[in-house]
Structures are given as structure tokens and as C-alpha cells.
Amino acid sequence: RAFRDAADMLADKKVEGAKTATTDDFIERKEFRVANAYLVIYATMFDAFNVIDGGGEGTTAADDRKMSLAEWEKGYEAVKYHGFKALHDISDDTNVATVDSIFGEMDADGKGAVMLSEWCEFLKQAEIQGQTFLGKWLGSGDPGPGPMDLSVWLDGLGQREDD
């Protein structure tokens, strides 16, 4: 996910001398720092997912790499302060029906379990819709309203476009 998001930052162009390759198949020099930022964001998403999946013991042989409703109900409070709007917005007085409803939103395919890709997409969309700073980063390169311009990224990271 981090690679794809970073590679989409700049306009897609055909790679000279290649039959089908485009610049979106690679992370260009100007996208490298952004790729590192995405790695940190998605690693934090994975960490939060991992805290819930399997009961919070990290990655173990017993993990099934999907989050059940029971795991979500038991573990959502442990990830509340991981820095993502969707998790932080779950208040201490949230009732079971609301927690179950949030799980239903995350479970995009409706199969009764949340995969890591669904988890990341849920967190990403909450950031984008909440118009948070992370949402501007995560929405960059995606079609839709308000993506952050690469020059804003680079200025924020202390790099100029011509670096």
C-alpha cells in the first residue's frame, strides 16, 4: 500500500524504452521521502491491527491474519490512541451496538472478518473524510477532492521538487 500510494504522487508517464512500464510502476526520486512517510503510516496501521488480531500478543503462530467481531469487541480500546481519527472517535461510553456497527463498516466484503486491507482502507477513508493532516497525505494521488500537492509534501519534509 505504501509503495502504491507513493508511486501515485506524480503524474503517470510512459517509461522511455519500455513497452508497458509507466512511472507509477516505480517510486521516483521525488517520491522517495513520501514513500518513507507512507511506510510509517501503514506500519502504525498494521501495529494497531496486530494488537487486536489474536488478542494483542503481537504476531504469533495462532494469528489468522483477520480480525473477528469478538477480537474487535475485546480489543478496540487498546488501539484507541494509535493516532487515527476512526479509532480515537470511539468514545469510552460507546455501546456494543455501535462497536458492532463500526465492525460492519470495516468489513467491506461482509464476510464476518476484517482483513488488513479492509482495516487500512477504513482508517484511510476516515482520515480523508475527517480532513485531517494524515487524510491529506493519504488522499494525495487519489482521485477525489482535496489531495495534497506534492510541493506541499516536499516543503513539509524539508525537500524541494528540484532536489
CSV table of N, CA and C in Angstrom, one decimal:
chain,number,residue,atom,x,y,z
A,1,ARG,N,0.8,-1.2,0.0
A,1,ARG,CA,0.0,0.0,0.0
A,1,ARG,C,0.9,1.3,0.0
A,2,ALA,N,1.9,1.2,0.8
A,2,ALA,CA,2.8,2.4,0.9
A,2,ALA,C,3.4,2.7,-0.5
A,3,PHE,N,3.9,1.6,-1.1
A,3,PHE,CA,4.6,1.8,-2.4
A,3,PHE,C,3.6,2.3,-3.4
A,4,ARG,N,2.4,1.8,-3.5
A,4,ARG,CA,1.4,2.2,-4.5
A,4,ARG,C,1.0,3.7,-4.2
A,5,ASP,N,0.8,4.0,-3.0
A,5,ASP,CA,0.4,5.4,-2.7
A,5,ASP,C,1.5,6.4,-3.1
A,6,ALA,N,2.7,6.0,-2.8
A,6,ALA,CA,3.8,6.9,-3.1
A,6,ALA,C,4.1,7.0,-4.6
A,7,ALA,N,4.0,5.9,-5.3
A,7,ALA,CA,4.2,5.9,-6.7
A,7,ALA,C,3.2,6.7,-7.5
A,8,ASP,N,2.0,6.9,-6.9
A,8,ASP,CA,0.9,7.6,-7.5
A,8,ASP,C,1.0,9.1,-7.3
A,9,MET,N,2.0,9.6,-6.5
A,9,MET,CA,2.1,11.0,-6.2
A,9,MET,C,2.2,11.9,-7.4
A,10,LEU,N,3.1,11.5,-8.3
A,10,LEU,CA,3.4,12.3,-9.5
A,10,LEU,C,2.6,11.8,-10.7
A,11,ALA,N,2.4,12.6,-11.7
A,11,ALA,CA,1.7,12.3,-12.9
A,11,ALA,C,2.3,11.0,-13.5
A,12,ASP,N,1.5,10.1,-14.0
A,12,ASP,CA,1.9,8.9,-14.6
A,12,ASP,C,2.4,9.1,-16.0
A,13,LYS,N,3.6,8.7,-16.3
A,13,LYS,CA,4.2,8.9,-17.7
A,13,LYS,C,4.7,7.5,-18.1
A,14,LYS,N,4.8,7.3,-19.4
A,14,LYS,CA,5.4,6.1,-20.0
A,14,LYS,C,6.9,6.2,-19.8
A,15,VAL,N,7.5,5.0,-19.5
A,15,VAL,CA,8.9,5.0,-19.2
A,15,VAL,C,9.6,4.8,-20.6
A,16,GLU,N,10.5,5.7,-20.9
A,16,GLU,CA,11.2,5.6,-22.2
A,16,GLU,C,11.9,4.3,-22.4
A,17,GLY,N,11.7,3.7,-23.5
A,17,GLY,CA,12.4,2.4,-23.8
A,17,GLY,C,11.7,1.2,-23.3
A,18,ALA,N,10.6,1.3,-22.6
A,18,ALA,CA,9.9,0.2,-22.1
A,18,ALA,C,8.6,0.0,-22.9
A,19,LYS,N,8.1,-1.2,-23.0
A,19,LYS,CA,6.9,-1.4,-23.8
A,19,LYS,C,5.6,-1.0,-23.0
A,20,THR,N,5.5,-1.4,-21.7
A,20,THR,CA,4.3,-1.1,-21.0
A,20,THR,C,4.6,-0.4,-19.7
A,21,ALA,N,5.8,-0.3,-19.2
A,21,ALA,CA,6.1,0.3,-17.9
A,21,ALA,C,5.7,1.8,-17.9
A,22,THR,N,5.2,2.2,-16.8
A,22,THR,CA,5.0,3.7,-16.6
A,22,THR,C,5.6,4.1,-15.3
A,23,THR,N,5.7,5.4,-15.0
A,23,THR,CA,6.4,5.9,-13.8
A,23,THR,C,5.6,5.4,-12.5
A,24,ASP,N,4.3,5.0,-12.6
A,24,ASP,CA,3.6,4.6,-11.5
A,24,ASP,C,4.1,3.1,-11.1
A,25,ASP,N,4.9,2.5,-11.9
A,25,ASP,CA,5.4,1.2,-11.6
A,25,ASP,C,6.6,1.3,-10.7
A,26,PHE,N,7.1,2.5,-10.4
A,26,PHE,CA,8.3,2.7,-9.6
A,26,PHE,C,8.1,3.9,-8.7
A,27,ILE,N,8.9,4.0,-7.7
A,27,ILE,CA,9.0,5.2,-6.8
A,27,ILE,C,10.1,6.0,-7.4
A,28,GLU,N,9.7,7.2,-7.8
A,28,GLU,CA,10.7,8.1,-8.4
A,28,GLU,C,11.4,8.8,-7.3
A,29,ARG,N,12.6,9.4,-7.6
A,29,ARG,CA,13.4,10.1,-6.6
A,29,ARG,C,12.6,11.1,-5.8
A,30,LYS,N,11.7,11.9,-6.5
A,30,LYS,CA,11.0,12.9,-5.8
A,30,LYS,C,9.9,12.3,-4.9
A,31,GLU,N,9.6,11.0,-5.1
A,31,GLU,CA,8.6,10.4,-4.2
A,31,GLU,C,9.2,9.6,-3.1
A,32,PHE,N,10.5,9.5,-3.0
A,32,PHE,CA,11.1,8.6,-2.0
A,32,PHE,C,10.8,9.0,-0.6
A,33,ARG,N,10.9,10.2,-0.2
A,33,ARG,CA,10.6,10.7,1.2
A,33,ARG,C,9.2,10.4,1.5
A,34,VAL,N,8.3,10.6,0.5
A,34,VAL,CA,6.9,10.4,0.7
A,34,VAL,C,6.7,8.9,1.0
A,35,ALA,N,7.4,8.1,0.2
A,35,ALA,CA,7.2,6.6,0.4
A,35,ALA,C,7.6,6.2,1.8
A,36,ASN,N,8.6,6.8,2.4
A,36,ASN,CA,9.0,6.5,3.7
A,36,ASN,C,8.0,7.0,4.7
A,37,ALA,N,7.4,8.1,4.5
A,37,ALA,CA,6.3,8.6,5.4
A,37,ALA,C,5.1,7.6,5.3
A,38,TYR,N,4.8,7.1,4.1
A,38,TYR,CA,3.7,6.1,4.0
A,38,TYR,C,4.0,4.9,4.7
A,39,LEU,N,5.3,4.4,4.6
A,39,LEU,CA,5.7,3.2,5.3
A,39,LEU,C,5.4,3.3,6.8
A,40,VAL,N,5.7,4.5,7.4
A,40,VAL,CA,5.4,4.7,8.8
A,40,VAL,C,3.9,4.7,9.1
A,41,ILE,N,3.2,5.3,8.3
A,41,ILE,CA,1.7,5.4,8.5
A,41,ILE,C,1.1,4.0,8.4
A,42,TYR,N,1.5,3.2,7.4
A,42,TYR,CA,0.9,1.9,7.2
A,42,TYR,C,1.5,0.9,8.2
A,43,ALA,N,2.7,1.1,8.7
A,43,ALA,CA,3.2,0.3,9.8
A,43,ALA,C,2.4,0.5,11.1
A,44,THR,N,2.0,1.7,11.3
A,44,THR,CA,1.2,2.0,12.5
A,44,THR,C,-0.2,1.4,12.4
A,45,MET,N,-0.7,1.4,11.2
A,45,MET,CA,-2.0,0.8,10.9
A,45,MET,C,-1.9,-0.7,11.2
A,46,PHE,N,-0.8,-1.3,10.7
A,46,PHE,CA,-0.5,-2.8,10.9
A,46,PHE,C,-0.4,-3.1,12.4
A,47,ASP,N,0.4,-2.2,13.1
A,47,ASP,CA,0.6,-2.4,14.5
A,47,ASP,C,-0.8,-2.4,15.3
A,48,ALA,N,-1.6,-1.5,15.0
A,48,ALA,CA,-2.9,-1.4,15.6
A,48,ALA,C,-3.8,-2.7,15.3
A,49,PHE,N,-3.7,-3.1,14.0
A,49,PHE,CA,-4.4,-4.3,13.6
A,49,PHE,C,-3.9,-5.5,14.4
A,50,ASN,N,-2.6,-5.6,14.5
A,50,ASN,CA,-1.9,-6.7,15.2
A,50,ASN,C,-2.2,-6.8,16.7
A,51,VAL,N,-2.5,-5.6,17.3
A,51,VAL,CA,-2.8,-5.6,18.7
A,51,VAL,C,-4.2,-6.3,18.9
A,52,ILE,N,-5.1,-6.1,18.0
A,52,ILE,CA,-6.4,-6.7,18.1
A,52,ILE,C,-6.5,-8.1,17.6
A,53,ASP,N,-5.9,-8.4,16.5
A,53,ASP,CA,-5.9,-9.8,15.9
A,53,ASP,C,-5.1,-10.7,16.8
A,54,GLY,N,-5.7,-11.7,17.3
A,54,GLY,CA,-5.1,-12.7,18.2
A,54,GLY,C,-5.0,-12.3,19.6
A,55,GLY,N,-5.6,-11.2,20.0
A,55,GLY,CA,-5.7,-10.8,21.4
A,55,GLY,C,-4.6,-9.9,21.9
A,56,GLY,N,-3.8,-9.3,21.0
A,56,GLY,CA,-2.8,-8.4,21.4
A,56,GLY,C,-1.4,-8.9,21.8
A,57,GLU,N,-1.1,-10.1,21.5
A,57,GLU,CA,0.2,-10.6,21.8
A,57,GLU,C,1.2,-10.4,20.6
A,58,GLY,N,0.8,-9.6,19.7
A,58,GLY,CA,1.7,-9.4,18.5
A,58,GLY,C,1.5,-10.5,17.6
A,59,THR,N,2.3,-10.7,16.6
A,59,THR,CA,2.2,-11.8,15.6
A,59,THR,C,2.7,-13.1,16.2
A,60,THR,N,1.8,-14.0,16.3
A,60,THR,CA,2.1,-15.4,16.8
A,60,THR,C,1.6,-16.4,15.8
A,61,ALA,N,2.0,-17.6,16.0
A,61,ALA,CA,1.6,-18.7,15.1
A,61,ALA,C,0.1,-18.9,15.1
A,62,ALA,N,-0.6,-18.5,16.2
A,62,ALA,CA,-2.0,-18.7,16.3
A,62,ALA,C,-2.8,-17.6,15.5
A,63,ASP,N,-2.1,-16.5,15.1
A,63,ASP,CA,-2.9,-15.4,14.4
A,63,ASP,C,-3.4,-15.9,13.1
A,64,ASP,N,-4.6,-15.5,12.7
A,64,ASP,CA,-5.2,-15.9,11.5
A,64,ASP,C,-5.2,-14.8,10.4
A,65,ARG,N,-4.5,-13.7,10.8
A,65,ARG,CA,-4.4,-12.5,10.0
A,65,ARG,C,-5.7,-11.9,9.5
A,66,LYS,N,-6.7,-12.1,10.4
A,66,LYS,CA,-8.0,-11.4,10.2
A,66,LYS,C,-8.6,-11.2,11.5
A,67,MET,N,-9.4,-10.1,11.6
A,67,MET,CA,-10.0,-9.7,12.9
A,67,MET,C,-11.4,-10.1,12.9
A,68,SER,N,-11.8,-10.9,13.9
A,68,SER,CA,-13.1,-11.3,14.1
A,68,SER,C,-13.9,-10.2,14.9
A,69,LEU,N,-15.2,-10.3,14.9
A,69,LEU,CA,-16.0,-9.4,15.7
A,69,LEU,C,-15.6,-9.5,17.2
A,70,ALA,N,-15.5,-10.7,17.7
A,70,ALA,CA,-15.1,-10.9,19.1
A,70,ALA,C,-13.8,-10.3,19.4
A,71,GLU,N,-12.8,-10.4,18.5
A,71,GLU,CA,-11.5,-9.8,18.8
A,71,GLU,C,-11.6,-8.3,18.8
A,72,TRP,N,-12.4,-7.7,17.9
A,72,TRP,CA,-12.7,-6.3,17.8
A,72,TRP,C,-13.3,-5.8,19.1
A,73,GLU,N,-14.4,-6.5,19.6
A,73,GLU,CA,-15.1,-6.1,20.8
A,73,GLU,C,-14.1,-6.1,22.0
A,74,LYS,N,-13.3,-7.1,22.0
A,74,LYS,CA,-12.3,-7.2,23.1
A,74,LYS,C,-11.2,-6.2,23.1
A,75,GLY,N,-10.7,-5.9,21.9
A,75,GLY,CA,-9.5,-5.1,21.8
A,75,GLY,C,-9.5,-3.7,21.2
A,76,TYR,N,-10.7,-3.2,20.8
A,76,TYR,CA,-10.7,-1.9,20.2
A,76,TYR,C,-10.2,-0.8,21.1
A,77,GLU,N,-10.4,-0.9,22.4
A,77,GLU,CA,-10.0,0.2,23.3
A,77,GLU,C,-8.5,0.2,23.4
A,78,ALA,N,-7.8,-0.9,23.1
A,78,ALA,CA,-6.3,-0.9,23.2
A,78,ALA,C,-5.7,-0.1,22.0
A,79,VAL,N,-6.4,0.2,21.0
A,79,VAL,CA,-5.8,0.9,19.8
A,79,VAL,C,-6.4,2.3,19.7
A,80,LYS,N,-7.2,2.7,20.7
A,80,LYS,CA,-7.9,4.0,20.6
A,80,LYS,C,-6.9,5.2,20.4
A,81,TYR,N,-5.7,5.1,20.9
A,81,TYR,CA,-4.8,6.2,20.9
A,81,TYR,C,-3.6,5.9,19.9
A,82,HIS,N,-3.9,5.2,18.9
A,82,HIS,CA,-2.8,4.9,17.9
A,82,HIS,C,-2.6,6.1,16.9
A,83,GLY,N,-3.5,7.1,17.0
A,83,GLY,CA,-3.3,8.3,16.2
A,83,GLY,C,-4.2,8.4,15.0
A,84,PHE,N,-5.2,7.5,14.9
A,84,PHE,CA,-6.1,7.5,13.8
A,84,PHE,C,-7.5,8.0,14.2
A,85,LYS,N,-8.1,8.9,13.4
A,85,LYS,CA,-9.3,9.5,13.7
A,85,LYS,C,-10.4,8.5,14.0
A,86,ALA,N,-10.5,7.5,13.2
A,86,ALA,CA,-11.6,6.5,13.3
A,86,ALA,C,-11.5,5.8,14.7
A,87,LEU,N,-10.3,5.6,15.1
A,87,LEU,CA,-10.2,4.9,16.4
A,87,LEU,C,-10.3,5.8,17.6
A,88,HIS,N,-9.8,7.0,17.5
A,88,HIS,CA,-9.9,8.0,18.5
A,88,HIS,C,-11.4,8.4,18.8
A,89,ASP,N,-12.2,8.4,17.7
A,89,ASP,CA,-13.6,8.9,17.8
A,89,ASP,C,-14.5,7.9,18.6
A,90,ILE,N,-13.9,6.7,18.9
A,90,ILE,CA,-14.7,5.7,19.7
A,90,ILE,C,-14.6,6.2,21.1
A,91,SER,N,-15.7,6.7,21.6
A,91,SER,CA,-15.7,7.2,23.0
A,91,SER,C,-15.8,6.1,24.0
A,92,ASP,N,-15.4,6.5,25.3
A,92,ASP,CA,-15.4,5.5,26.3
A,92,ASP,C,-16.8,4.9,26.6
A,93,ASP,N,-17.8,5.7,26.3
A,93,ASP,CA,-19.2,5.3,26.6
A,93,ASP,C,-19.9,4.7,25.3
A,94,THR,N,-19.1,4.3,24.3
A,94,THR,CA,-19.7,3.7,23.1
A,94,THR,C,-20.3,2.3,23.5
A,95,ASN,N,-21.5,2.1,23.0
A,95,ASN,CA,-22.2,0.9,23.4
A,95,ASN,C,-21.8,-0.2,22.4
A,96,VAL,N,-22.2,-1.5,22.8
A,96,VAL,CA,-21.9,-2.6,22.0
A,96,VAL,C,-22.4,-2.5,20.6
A,97,ALA,N,-23.7,-2.0,20.4
A,97,ALA,CA,-24.3,-1.9,19.1
A,97,ALA,C,-23.4,-1.0,18.2
A,98,THR,N,-22.9,0.1,18.8
A,98,THR,CA,-22.1,1.0,18.0
A,98,THR,C,-20.7,0.3,17.6
A,99,VAL,N,-20.2,-0.4,18.5
A,99,VAL,CA,-18.9,-1.1,18.3
A,99,VAL,C,-19.1,-2.1,17.2
A,100,ASP,N,-20.3,-2.8,17.2
A,100,ASP,CA,-20.6,-3.8,16.2
A,100,ASP,C,-20.8,-3.1,14.8
A,101,SER,N,-21.5,-2.0,14.9
A,101,SER,CA,-21.7,-1.2,13.7
A,101,SER,C,-20.4,-0.8,13.0
A,102,ILE,N,-19.5,-0.3,13.8
A,102,ILE,CA,-18.2,0.1,13.3
A,102,ILE,C,-17.5,-1.1,12.6
A,103,PHE,N,-17.6,-2.3,13.3
A,103,PHE,CA,-17.0,-3.5,12.7
A,103,PHE,C,-17.6,-3.8,11.3
A,104,GLY,N,-19.0,-3.6,11.2
A,104,GLY,CA,-19.7,-3.8,9.9
A,104,GLY,C,-19.1,-2.9,8.9
A,105,GLU,N,-18.8,-1.6,9.2
A,105,GLU,CA,-18.3,-0.7,8.3
A,105,GLU,C,-16.9,-1.1,7.8
A,106,MET,N,-16.1,-1.7,8.7
A,106,MET,CA,-14.7,-2.1,8.3
A,106,MET,C,-14.8,-3.3,7.5
A,107,ASP,N,-15.7,-4.2,7.7
A,107,ASP,CA,-15.9,-5.5,7.0
A,107,ASP,C,-16.5,-5.2,5.6
A,108,ALA,N,-15.7,-4.7,4.7
A,108,ALA,CA,-16.2,-4.2,3.4
A,108,ALA,C,-16.8,-5.4,2.6
A,109,ASP,N,-16.3,-6.6,2.7
A,109,ASP,CA,-16.8,-7.6,1.8
A,109,ASP,C,-18.0,-8.4,2.5
A,110,GLY,N,-18.3,-8.0,3.8
A,110,GLY,CA,-19.4,-8.6,4.5
A,110,GLY,C,-19.2,-10.1,4.9
A,111,LYS,N,-18.0,-10.6,5.0
A,111,LYS,CA,-17.7,-12.0,5.2
A,111,LYS,C,-17.5,-12.3,6.7
A,112,GLY,N,-17.7,-11.3,7.6
A,112,GLY,CA,-17.7,-11.5,9.0
A,112,GLY,C,-16.3,-11.4,9.6
A,113,ALA,N,-15.3,-11.0,8.8
A,113,ALA,CA,-13.9,-10.8,9.4
A,113,ALA,C,-13.3,-9.6,8.6
A,114,VAL,N,-12.5,-8.9,9.3
A,114,VAL,CA,-11.8,-7.7,8.8
A,114,VAL,C,-10.4,-8.1,8.4
A,115,MET,N,-10.0,-8.0,7.2
A,115,MET,CA,-8.7,-8.3,6.7
A,115,MET,C,-7.9,-7.0,6.9
A,116,LEU,N,-6.5,-7.1,6.8
A,116,LEU,CA,-5.7,-6.0,7.0
A,116,LEU,C,-6.0,-4.9,5.9
A,117,SER,N,-6.2,-5.3,4.7
A,117,SER,CA,-6.5,-4.4,3.6
A,117,SER,C,-7.8,-3.6,3.9
A,118,GLU,N,-8.8,-4.2,4.5
A,118,GLU,CA,-10.1,-3.6,4.8
A,118,GLU,C,-9.8,-2.6,6.0
A,119,TRP,N,-9.0,-3.0,6.9
A,119,TRP,CA,-8.7,-2.2,8.1
A,119,TRP,C,-8.0,-0.9,7.6
A,120,CYS,N,-7.0,-1.1,6.8
A,120,CYS,CA,-6.2,0.1,6.3
A,120,CYS,C,-7.1,1.0,5.5
A,121,GLU,N,-8.0,0.5,4.7
A,121,GLU,CA,-8.9,1.3,3.9
A,121,GLU,C,-9.8,2.1,4.8
A,122,PHE,N,-10.4,1.4,5.8
A,122,PHE,CA,-11.3,2.0,6.7
A,122,PHE,C,-10.6,3.2,7.4
A,123,LEU,N,-9.4,3.0,7.9
A,123,LEU,CA,-8.7,4.1,8.6
A,123,LEU,C,-8.3,5.2,7.7
A,124,LYS,N,-7.9,4.8,6.5
A,124,LYS,CA,-7.5,5.8,5.4
A,124,LYS,C,-8.7,6.7,5.1
A,125,GLN,N,-9.9,6.1,4.8
A,125,GLN,CA,-11.1,6.9,4.5
A,125,GLN,C,-11.6,7.8,5.6
A,126,ALA,N,-11.4,7.3,6.8
A,126,ALA,CA,-11.8,8.2,8.0
A,126,ALA,C,-10.9,9.4,8.1
A,127,GLU,N,-9.7,9.2,7.8
A,127,GLU,CA,-8.7,10.3,7.8
A,127,GLU,C,-9.0,11.3,6.7
A,128,ILE,N,-9.3,10.8,5.5
A,128,ILE,CA,-9.6,11.6,4.4
A,128,ILE,C,-10.9,12.4,4.6
A,129,GLN,N,-12.0,11.7,5.0
A,129,GLN,CA,-13.3,12.3,5.3
A,129,GLN,C,-13.2,13.3,6.4
A,130,GLY,N,-12.4,13.0,7.4
A,130,GLY,CA,-12.2,14.0,8.5
A,130,GLY,C,-11.3,15.1,8.2
A,131,GLN,N,-10.7,15.1,7.0
A,131,GLN,CA,-9.9,16.2,6.5
A,131,GLN,C,-8.7,16.5,7.5
A,132,THR,N,-8.2,15.4,8.0
A,132,THR,CA,-7.1,15.5,9.0
A,132,THR,C,-5.8,15.7,8.1
A,133,PHE,N,-4.7,16.0,8.8
A,133,PHE,CA,-3.4,16.1,8.2
A,133,PHE,C,-3.0,14.8,7.5
A,134,LEU,N,-3.2,13.7,8.2
A,134,LEU,CA,-2.9,12.4,7.7
A,134,LEU,C,-3.9,12.1,6.5
A,135,GLY,N,-5.1,12.6,6.6
A,135,GLY,CA,-6.0,12.4,5.5
A,135,GLY,C,-5.6,13.1,4.2
A,136,LYS,N,-5.0,14.3,4.3
A,136,LYS,CA,-4.4,15.0,3.2
A,136,LYS,C,-3.3,14.2,2.6
A,137,TRP,N,-2.5,13.6,3.4
A,137,TRP,CA,-1.4,12.8,2.9
A,137,TRP,C,-1.9,11.5,2.2
A,138,LEU,N,-2.8,10.8,2.9
A,138,LEU,CA,-3.3,9.6,2.4
A,138,LEU,C,-4.2,9.8,1.1
A,139,GLY,N,-4.8,11.0,1.0
A,139,GLY,CA,-5.6,11.3,-0.2
A,139,GLY,C,-4.8,11.7,-1.4
A,140,SER,N,-3.5,12.0,-1.2
A,140,SER,CA,-2.6,12.5,-2.3
A,140,SER,C,-2.5,11.4,-3.3
A,141,GLY,N,-2.6,11.9,-4.6
A,141,GLY,CA,-2.5,10.9,-5.7
A,141,GLY,C,-3.8,10.2,-6.0
A,142,ASP,N,-4.8,10.2,-5.1
A,142,ASP,CA,-6.0,9.5,-5.3
A,142,ASP,C,-7.0,10.5,-6.0
A,143,PRO,N,-7.9,10.0,-6.9
A,143,PRO,CA,-8.9,10.8,-7.4
A,143,PRO,C,-9.8,11.3,-6.3
A,144,GLY,N,-10.4,12.5,-6.4
A,144,GLY,CA,-11.3,12.9,-5.4
A,144,GLY,C,-10.9,14.3,-4.9
A,145,PRO,N,-11.7,14.9,-4.0
A,145,PRO,CA,-11.5,16.2,-3.6
A,145,PRO,C,-10.3,16.4,-2.7
A,146,GLY,N,-9.6,17.4,-2.8
A,146,GLY,CA,-8.6,17.9,-1.9
A,146,GLY,C,-7.3,17.1,-1.7
A,147,PRO,N,-6.7,16.4,-2.7
A,147,PRO,CA,-5.4,15.8,-2.4
A,147,PRO,C,-4.4,16.9,-2.2
A,148,MET,N,-3.4,16.5,-1.4
A,148,MET,CA,-2.3,17.5,-1.1
A,148,MET,C,-1.3,17.5,-2.3
A,149,ASP,N,-1.0,18.7,-2.7
A,149,ASP,CA,0.0,18.8,-3.8
A,149,ASP,C,1.4,18.4,-3.4
A,150,LEU,N,2.1,17.7,-4.3
A,150,LEU,CA,3.4,17.2,-3.9
A,150,LEU,C,4.4,18.3,-3.4
A,151,SER,N,4.2,19.5,-3.9
A,151,SER,CA,5.1,20.6,-3.4
A,151,SER,C,4.9,20.8,-1.9
A,152,VAL,N,3.6,20.7,-1.5
A,152,VAL,CA,3.3,20.9,0.0
A,152,VAL,C,4.0,19.8,0.8
A,153,TRP,N,3.9,18.6,0.3
A,153,TRP,CA,4.6,17.4,0.9
A,153,TRP,C,6.1,17.7,1.1
A,154,LEU,N,6.7,18.1,0.0
A,154,LEU,CA,8.1,18.2,0.0
A,154,LEU,C,8.5,19.4,0.8
A,155,ASP,N,7.8,20.5,0.9
A,155,ASP,CA,8.1,21.6,1.8
A,155,ASP,C,8.0,21.1,3.2
A,156,GLY,N,7.0,20.3,3.5
A,156,GLY,CA,6.8,19.8,4.9
A,156,GLY,C,7.9,18.9,5.3
A,157,LEU,N,8.5,18.2,4.3
A,157,LEU,CA,9.5,17.3,4.6
A,157,LEU,C,10.9,17.9,4.5
A,158,GLY,N,11.0,19.2,4.2
A,158,GLY,CA,12.3,19.8,4.0
A,158,GLY,C,13.0,19.5,2.7
A,159,GLN,N,12.2,19.2,1.7
A,159,GLN,CA,12.8,18.9,0.4
A,159,GLN,C,12.1,19.7,-0.7
A,160,ARG,N,12.8,20.1,-1.7
A,160,ARG,CA,12.2,20.9,-2.8
A,160,ARG,C,12.0,19.9,-4.0
A,161,GLU,N,11.1,20.3,-4.8
A,161,GLU,CA,10.8,19.4,-6.0
A,161,GLU,C,12.1,19.2,-6.9
A,162,ASP,N,13.0,20.2,-6.9
A,162,ASP,CA,14.1,20.0,-7.8
A,162,ASP,C,15.3,19.3,-7.1
A,163,ASP,N,15.1,18.9,-5.9
A,163,ASP,CA,16.2,18.1,-5.1
A,163,ASP,C,16.3,16.7,-5.8
